[in-house]
Short mmCIF file of C-alpha atoms in Angstrom, two decimals:
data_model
loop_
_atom_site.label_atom_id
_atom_site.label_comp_id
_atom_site.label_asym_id
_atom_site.label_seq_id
_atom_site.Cartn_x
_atom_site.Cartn_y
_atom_site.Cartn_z
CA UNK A 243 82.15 112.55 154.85
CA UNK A 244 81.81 109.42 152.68
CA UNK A 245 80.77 111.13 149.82
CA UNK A 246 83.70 113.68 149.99
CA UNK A 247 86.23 111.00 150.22
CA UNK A 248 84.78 109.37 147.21
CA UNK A 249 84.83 112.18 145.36
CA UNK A 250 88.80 112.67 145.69
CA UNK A 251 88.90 109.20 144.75
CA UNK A 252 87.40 109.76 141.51
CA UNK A 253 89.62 112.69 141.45
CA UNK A 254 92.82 110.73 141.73
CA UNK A 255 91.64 107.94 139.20
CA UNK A 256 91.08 110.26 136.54
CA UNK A 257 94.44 112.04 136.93
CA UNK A 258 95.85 108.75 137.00
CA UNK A 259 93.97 107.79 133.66
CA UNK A 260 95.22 110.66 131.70
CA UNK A 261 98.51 110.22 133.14
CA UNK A 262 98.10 106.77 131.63
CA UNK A 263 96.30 107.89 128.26
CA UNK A 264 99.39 110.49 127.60
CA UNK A 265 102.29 107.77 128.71
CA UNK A 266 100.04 105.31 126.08
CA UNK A 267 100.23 107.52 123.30
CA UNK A 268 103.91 108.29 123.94
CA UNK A 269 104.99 104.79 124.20
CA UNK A 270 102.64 104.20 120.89
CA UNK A 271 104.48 106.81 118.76
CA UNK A 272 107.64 105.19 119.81
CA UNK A 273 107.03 101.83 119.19
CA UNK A 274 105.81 103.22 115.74
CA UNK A 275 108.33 105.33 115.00
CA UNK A 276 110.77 101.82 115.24
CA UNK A 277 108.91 99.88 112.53
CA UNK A 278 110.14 100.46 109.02
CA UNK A 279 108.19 101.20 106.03
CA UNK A 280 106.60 97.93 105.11
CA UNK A 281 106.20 96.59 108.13
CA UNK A 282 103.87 99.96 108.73
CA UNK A 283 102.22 99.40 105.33
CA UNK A 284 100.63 95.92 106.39
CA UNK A 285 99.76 96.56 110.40
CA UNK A 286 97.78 100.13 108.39
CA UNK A 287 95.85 97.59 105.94
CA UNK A 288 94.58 95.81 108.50
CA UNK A 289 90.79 95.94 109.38
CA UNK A 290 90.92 96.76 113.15
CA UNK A 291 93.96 99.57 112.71
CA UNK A 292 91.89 102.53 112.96
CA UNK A 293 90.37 101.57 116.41
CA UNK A 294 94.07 100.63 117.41
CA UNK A 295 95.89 104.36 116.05
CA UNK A 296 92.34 106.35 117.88
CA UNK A 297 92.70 104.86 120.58
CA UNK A 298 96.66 104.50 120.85
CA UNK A 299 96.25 101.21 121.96
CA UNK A 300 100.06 99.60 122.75
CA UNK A 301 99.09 95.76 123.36
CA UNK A 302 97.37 95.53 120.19
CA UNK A 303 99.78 97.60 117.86
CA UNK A 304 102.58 95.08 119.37
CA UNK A 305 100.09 91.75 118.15
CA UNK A 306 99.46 93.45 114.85
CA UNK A 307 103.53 94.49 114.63
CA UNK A 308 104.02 90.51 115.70
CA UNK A 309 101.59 88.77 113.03
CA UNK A 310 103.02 90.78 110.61
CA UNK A 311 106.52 89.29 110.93
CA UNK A 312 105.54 86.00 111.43
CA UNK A 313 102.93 85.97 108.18
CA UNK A 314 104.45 88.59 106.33
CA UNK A 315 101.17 90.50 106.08
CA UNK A 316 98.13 91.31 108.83
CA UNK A 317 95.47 89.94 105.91
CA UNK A 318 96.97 86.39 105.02
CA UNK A 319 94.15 83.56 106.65
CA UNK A 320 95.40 82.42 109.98
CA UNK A 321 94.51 79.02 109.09
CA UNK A 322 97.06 79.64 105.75
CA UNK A 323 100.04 80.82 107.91
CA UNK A 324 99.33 77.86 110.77
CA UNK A 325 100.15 75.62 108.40
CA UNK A 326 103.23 77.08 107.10
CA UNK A 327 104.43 77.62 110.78
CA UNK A 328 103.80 73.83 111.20
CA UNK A 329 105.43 72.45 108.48
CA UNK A 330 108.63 74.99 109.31
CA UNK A 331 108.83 73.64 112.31
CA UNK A 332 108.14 70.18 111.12
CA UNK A 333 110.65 70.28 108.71
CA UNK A 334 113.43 72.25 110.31
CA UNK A 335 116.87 69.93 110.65
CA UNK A 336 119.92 70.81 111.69
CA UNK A 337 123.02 71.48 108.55
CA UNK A 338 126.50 70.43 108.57
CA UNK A 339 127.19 73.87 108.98
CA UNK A 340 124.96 74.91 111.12
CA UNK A 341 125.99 75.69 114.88
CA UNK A 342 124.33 74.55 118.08
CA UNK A 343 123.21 78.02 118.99
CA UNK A 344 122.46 78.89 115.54
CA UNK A 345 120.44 75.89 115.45
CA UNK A 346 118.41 76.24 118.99
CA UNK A 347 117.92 79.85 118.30
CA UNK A 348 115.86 79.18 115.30
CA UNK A 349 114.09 76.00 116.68
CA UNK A 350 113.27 78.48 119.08
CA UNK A 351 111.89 80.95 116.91
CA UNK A 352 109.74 78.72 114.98
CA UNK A 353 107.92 77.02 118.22
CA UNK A 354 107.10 80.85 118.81
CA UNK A 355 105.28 81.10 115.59
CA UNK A 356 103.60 77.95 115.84
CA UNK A 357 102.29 78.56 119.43
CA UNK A 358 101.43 82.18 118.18
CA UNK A 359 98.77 80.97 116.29
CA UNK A 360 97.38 78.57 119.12
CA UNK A 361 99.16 75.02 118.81
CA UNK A 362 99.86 73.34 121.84
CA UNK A 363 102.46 71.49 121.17
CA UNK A 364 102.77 68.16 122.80
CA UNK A 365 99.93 68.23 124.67
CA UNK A 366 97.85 65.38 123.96
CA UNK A 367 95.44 63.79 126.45
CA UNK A 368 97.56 60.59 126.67
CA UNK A 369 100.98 62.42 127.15
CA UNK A 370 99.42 64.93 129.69
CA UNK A 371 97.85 61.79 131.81
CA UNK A 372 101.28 60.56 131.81
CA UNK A 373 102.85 63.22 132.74
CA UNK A 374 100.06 63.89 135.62
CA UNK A 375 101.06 60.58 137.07
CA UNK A 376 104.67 61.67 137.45
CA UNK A 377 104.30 65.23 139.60
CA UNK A 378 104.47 64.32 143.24
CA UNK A 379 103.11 68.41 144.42
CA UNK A 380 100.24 68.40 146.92
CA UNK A 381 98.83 71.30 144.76
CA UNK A 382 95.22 71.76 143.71
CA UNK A 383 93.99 70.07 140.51
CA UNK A 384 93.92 72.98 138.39
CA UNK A 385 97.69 73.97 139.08
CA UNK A 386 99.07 69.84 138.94
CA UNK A 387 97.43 69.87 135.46
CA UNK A 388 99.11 73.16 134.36
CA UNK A 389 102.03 71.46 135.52
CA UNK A 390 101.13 68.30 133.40
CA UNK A 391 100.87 70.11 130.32
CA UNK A 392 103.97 72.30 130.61
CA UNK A 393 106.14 69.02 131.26
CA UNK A 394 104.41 67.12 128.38
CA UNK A 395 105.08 70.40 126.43
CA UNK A 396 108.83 70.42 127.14
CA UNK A 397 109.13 67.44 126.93
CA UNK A 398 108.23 66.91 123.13
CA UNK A 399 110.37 69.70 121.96
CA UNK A 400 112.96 68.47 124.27
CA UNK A 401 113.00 65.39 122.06
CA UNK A 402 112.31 67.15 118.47
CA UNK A 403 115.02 69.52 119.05
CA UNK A 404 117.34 66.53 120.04
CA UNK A 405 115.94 63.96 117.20
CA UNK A 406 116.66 66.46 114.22
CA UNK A 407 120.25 67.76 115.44
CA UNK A 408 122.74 67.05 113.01
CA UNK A 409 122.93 63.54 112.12
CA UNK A 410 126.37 63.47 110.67
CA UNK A 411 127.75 65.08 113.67
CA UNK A 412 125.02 63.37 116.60
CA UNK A 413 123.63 60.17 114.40
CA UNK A 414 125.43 57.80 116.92
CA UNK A 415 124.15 59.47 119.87
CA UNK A 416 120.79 59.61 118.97
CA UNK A 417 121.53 55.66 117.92
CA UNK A 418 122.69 54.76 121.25
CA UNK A 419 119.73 56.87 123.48
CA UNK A 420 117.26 54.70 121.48
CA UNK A 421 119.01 51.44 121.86
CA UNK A 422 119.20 52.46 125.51
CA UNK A 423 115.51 53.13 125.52
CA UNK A 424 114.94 49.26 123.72
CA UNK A 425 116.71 48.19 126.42
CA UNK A 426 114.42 49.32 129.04
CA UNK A 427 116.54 52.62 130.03
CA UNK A 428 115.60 55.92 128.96
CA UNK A 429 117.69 58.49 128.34
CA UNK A 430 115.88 60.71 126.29
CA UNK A 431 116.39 64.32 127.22
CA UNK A 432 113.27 66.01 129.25
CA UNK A 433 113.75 69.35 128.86
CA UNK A 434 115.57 71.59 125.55
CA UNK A 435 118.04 73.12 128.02
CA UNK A 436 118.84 69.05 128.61
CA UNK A 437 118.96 68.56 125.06
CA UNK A 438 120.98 71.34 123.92
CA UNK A 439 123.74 70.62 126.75
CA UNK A 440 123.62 66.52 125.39
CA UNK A 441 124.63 68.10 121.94
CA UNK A 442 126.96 70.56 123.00
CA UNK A 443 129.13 68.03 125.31
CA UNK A 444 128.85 64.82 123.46
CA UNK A 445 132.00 63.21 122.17
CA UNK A 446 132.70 61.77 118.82
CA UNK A 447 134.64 58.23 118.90
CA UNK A 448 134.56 58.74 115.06
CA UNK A 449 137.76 60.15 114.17
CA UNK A 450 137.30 60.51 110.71
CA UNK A 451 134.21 62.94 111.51
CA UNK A 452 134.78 66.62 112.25
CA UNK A 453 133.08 68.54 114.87
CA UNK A 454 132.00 71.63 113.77
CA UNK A 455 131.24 73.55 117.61
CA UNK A 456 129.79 76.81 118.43
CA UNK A 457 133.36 78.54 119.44
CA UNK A 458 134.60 77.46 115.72
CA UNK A 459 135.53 74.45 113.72
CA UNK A 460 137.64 71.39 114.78
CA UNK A 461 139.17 69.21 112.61
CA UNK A 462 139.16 65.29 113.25
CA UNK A 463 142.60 63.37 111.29
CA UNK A 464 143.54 59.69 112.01
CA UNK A 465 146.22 61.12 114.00
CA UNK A 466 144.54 63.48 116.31
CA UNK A 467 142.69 66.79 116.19
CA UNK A 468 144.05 69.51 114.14
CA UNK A 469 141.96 73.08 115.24
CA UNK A 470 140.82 75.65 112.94
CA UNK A 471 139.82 79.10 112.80
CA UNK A 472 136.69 80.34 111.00
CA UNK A 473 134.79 78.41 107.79
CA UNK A 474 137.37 75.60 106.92
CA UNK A 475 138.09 74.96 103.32
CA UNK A 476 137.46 72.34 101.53
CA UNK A 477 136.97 68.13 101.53
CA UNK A 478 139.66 66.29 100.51
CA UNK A 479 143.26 64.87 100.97
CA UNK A 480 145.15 68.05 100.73
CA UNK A 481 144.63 71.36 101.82
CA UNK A 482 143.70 74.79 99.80
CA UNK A 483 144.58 78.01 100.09
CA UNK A 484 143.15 80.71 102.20
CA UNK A 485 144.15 83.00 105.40
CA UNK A 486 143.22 81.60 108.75
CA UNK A 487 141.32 78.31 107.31
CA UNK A 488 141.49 74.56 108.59
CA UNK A 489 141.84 72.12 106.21
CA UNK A 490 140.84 68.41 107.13
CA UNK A 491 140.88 65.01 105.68
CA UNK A 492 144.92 64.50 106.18
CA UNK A 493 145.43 68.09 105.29
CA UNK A 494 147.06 70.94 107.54
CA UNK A 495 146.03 73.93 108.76
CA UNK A 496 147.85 77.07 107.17
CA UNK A 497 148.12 79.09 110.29
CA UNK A 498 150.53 76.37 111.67
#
C-alpha cells in the first residue's frame, strides 16, 4: 500500500516538473525576446550563458540581463565596476535643476548598483552596536541584529540623500539641523522617506531664492511669489521671451 502511494507521488512530482520545465522555457523566451540587440550581445559573451540558454534557467538570465545594465558588459571585473558604482554614488549631488523626485529616483538607482555588487552600506560594527542599543523587541538575537543593520543601513542613506540635496535651494536647512545637532538636539532625518518629505516641505525665508518643486517652478521676487509654468527663462532683471515661461529676478511672467 505504501509503496503504491509513493509511486503516484513520484507520478505527480514529475508532471509537476515538466509543467514547470515548459512554463520555464516559456517565461525564458519572453524575457528574451524583451532585451534588445546589445543588451543580448553581452549576456551571450558571457562564460556561464550556455548552461543558462540549455537549461532555460530564468533567475540567472535576469542576474546576467541585470549586470549587464549596471556594468555595461557581463565581462568587465566586478571589482572595476564596484568602484565606479561607489564613486557614482559618492559623488552624486543634487542640480539647480534637478527635481526632488528626479533626484531620489536616481539616488535610488545608484544604492541599487552599489548593493548589487555586495556593499553594505552603513553598516559598520560601531553604527550597528548603536543601533542594537536602540531596538526595544523581545526578539531573538539573530532577528534584533537584522534589525540593527537595516536601521544603521537607512539610516546613512537617510542622511546622504539629505546632506547632498541641493544646497542653493536646502543649504540653510541642512545649516540649521547641524547647529541643532551642536546644540545637543538631533534632528537628522532616520529614514529616506523622512528625508525626502524634510526636502519636499521645507520653507525658504530667503526671498531672493527660487524654489524650483516637483509640480513646476516657483518664482521668489522681493514682493512675493510670482508662479511659473515649465523651464523658466533666464537670470536677470527683466524678463525674455518665450510661451508659458516664468521669468524671475524682478521680472514677470508672460502668461499673466
Amino acid at each position: 500500500m505504501k509503496f503504491e502511494i509513493w509511486k503516484l507521488d513520484m507520478r505527480d512530482f514529475r508532471d509537476r516538473q515538466k509543467k514547470r520545465n515548459k512554463n520555464d522555457a516559456k517565461a525564458f523566451a519572453l524575457i528574451l525576446g524583451q532585451c534588445s540587440r546589445a543588451v543580448r550581445d553581452r549576456i551571450e559573451a558571457d562564460p556561464i550563458w550556455d548552461i543558462v540558454n540549455d537549461k532555460s534557467r530564468v533567475v540567472d538570465l535576469l542576474k546576467l540581463i541585470r549586470q549587464a545594465l549596471y556594468t555595461g558588459r557581463t565581462t568587465r571585473k566586478k571589482a572595476h565596476s564596484r568602484l565606479d558604482a561607489d564613486k557614482a554614488l559618492q559623488n552624486l549631488v543634487q542640480t539647480e535643476r534637478m527635481t526632488n523626485s528626479d533626484y531620489l529616483e536616481k539616488f535610488k538607482g545608484l544604492v541599487e548598483v552599489v548593493e548589487h555588487f555586495g556593499a553594505e552600506i552603513g553598516q559598520t560594527r560601531d553604527r550597528i552596536e548603536e543601533c542594537l542599543l536602540t531596538i526595544t523587541s523581545e526578539a531573538d538575537e539573530d532577528t534584533r541584529m537584522e534589525m540593527a543593520r537595516a536601521k544603521a543601513r537607512e539610516s546613512y542613506l537617510a542622511i546622504q540623500f539629505f546632506v547632498r540635496s541641493d544646497p542653493k535651494r536646502y543649504g540653510d536647512l541642512v545649516a540649521d539641523i547641524e547647529n541643532m545637532h551642536t546644540r545637543g538636539s538631533d534632528a537628522y532625518p532616520e529614514t529616506i522617506s523622512a528625508a525626502y518629505d524634510m526636502l519636499v516641505n521645507y520653507k525658504s525665508t530667503n526671498k531672493h531664492k527660487f524654489q524650483h518643486q516637483d509640480s513646476g517652478v516657483a518664482f521668489y521676487t522681493e514682493a512675493g511669489v510670482t508662479e511659473g509654468r515649465g523651464r523658466g527663462g533666464r537670470y536677470g532683471d527683466r524678463g525674455g521671451r518665450g510661451r508659458g515661461r516664468g521669468y524671475y529676478g524682478g521680472g514677470r511672467d508672460n502668461n499673466a
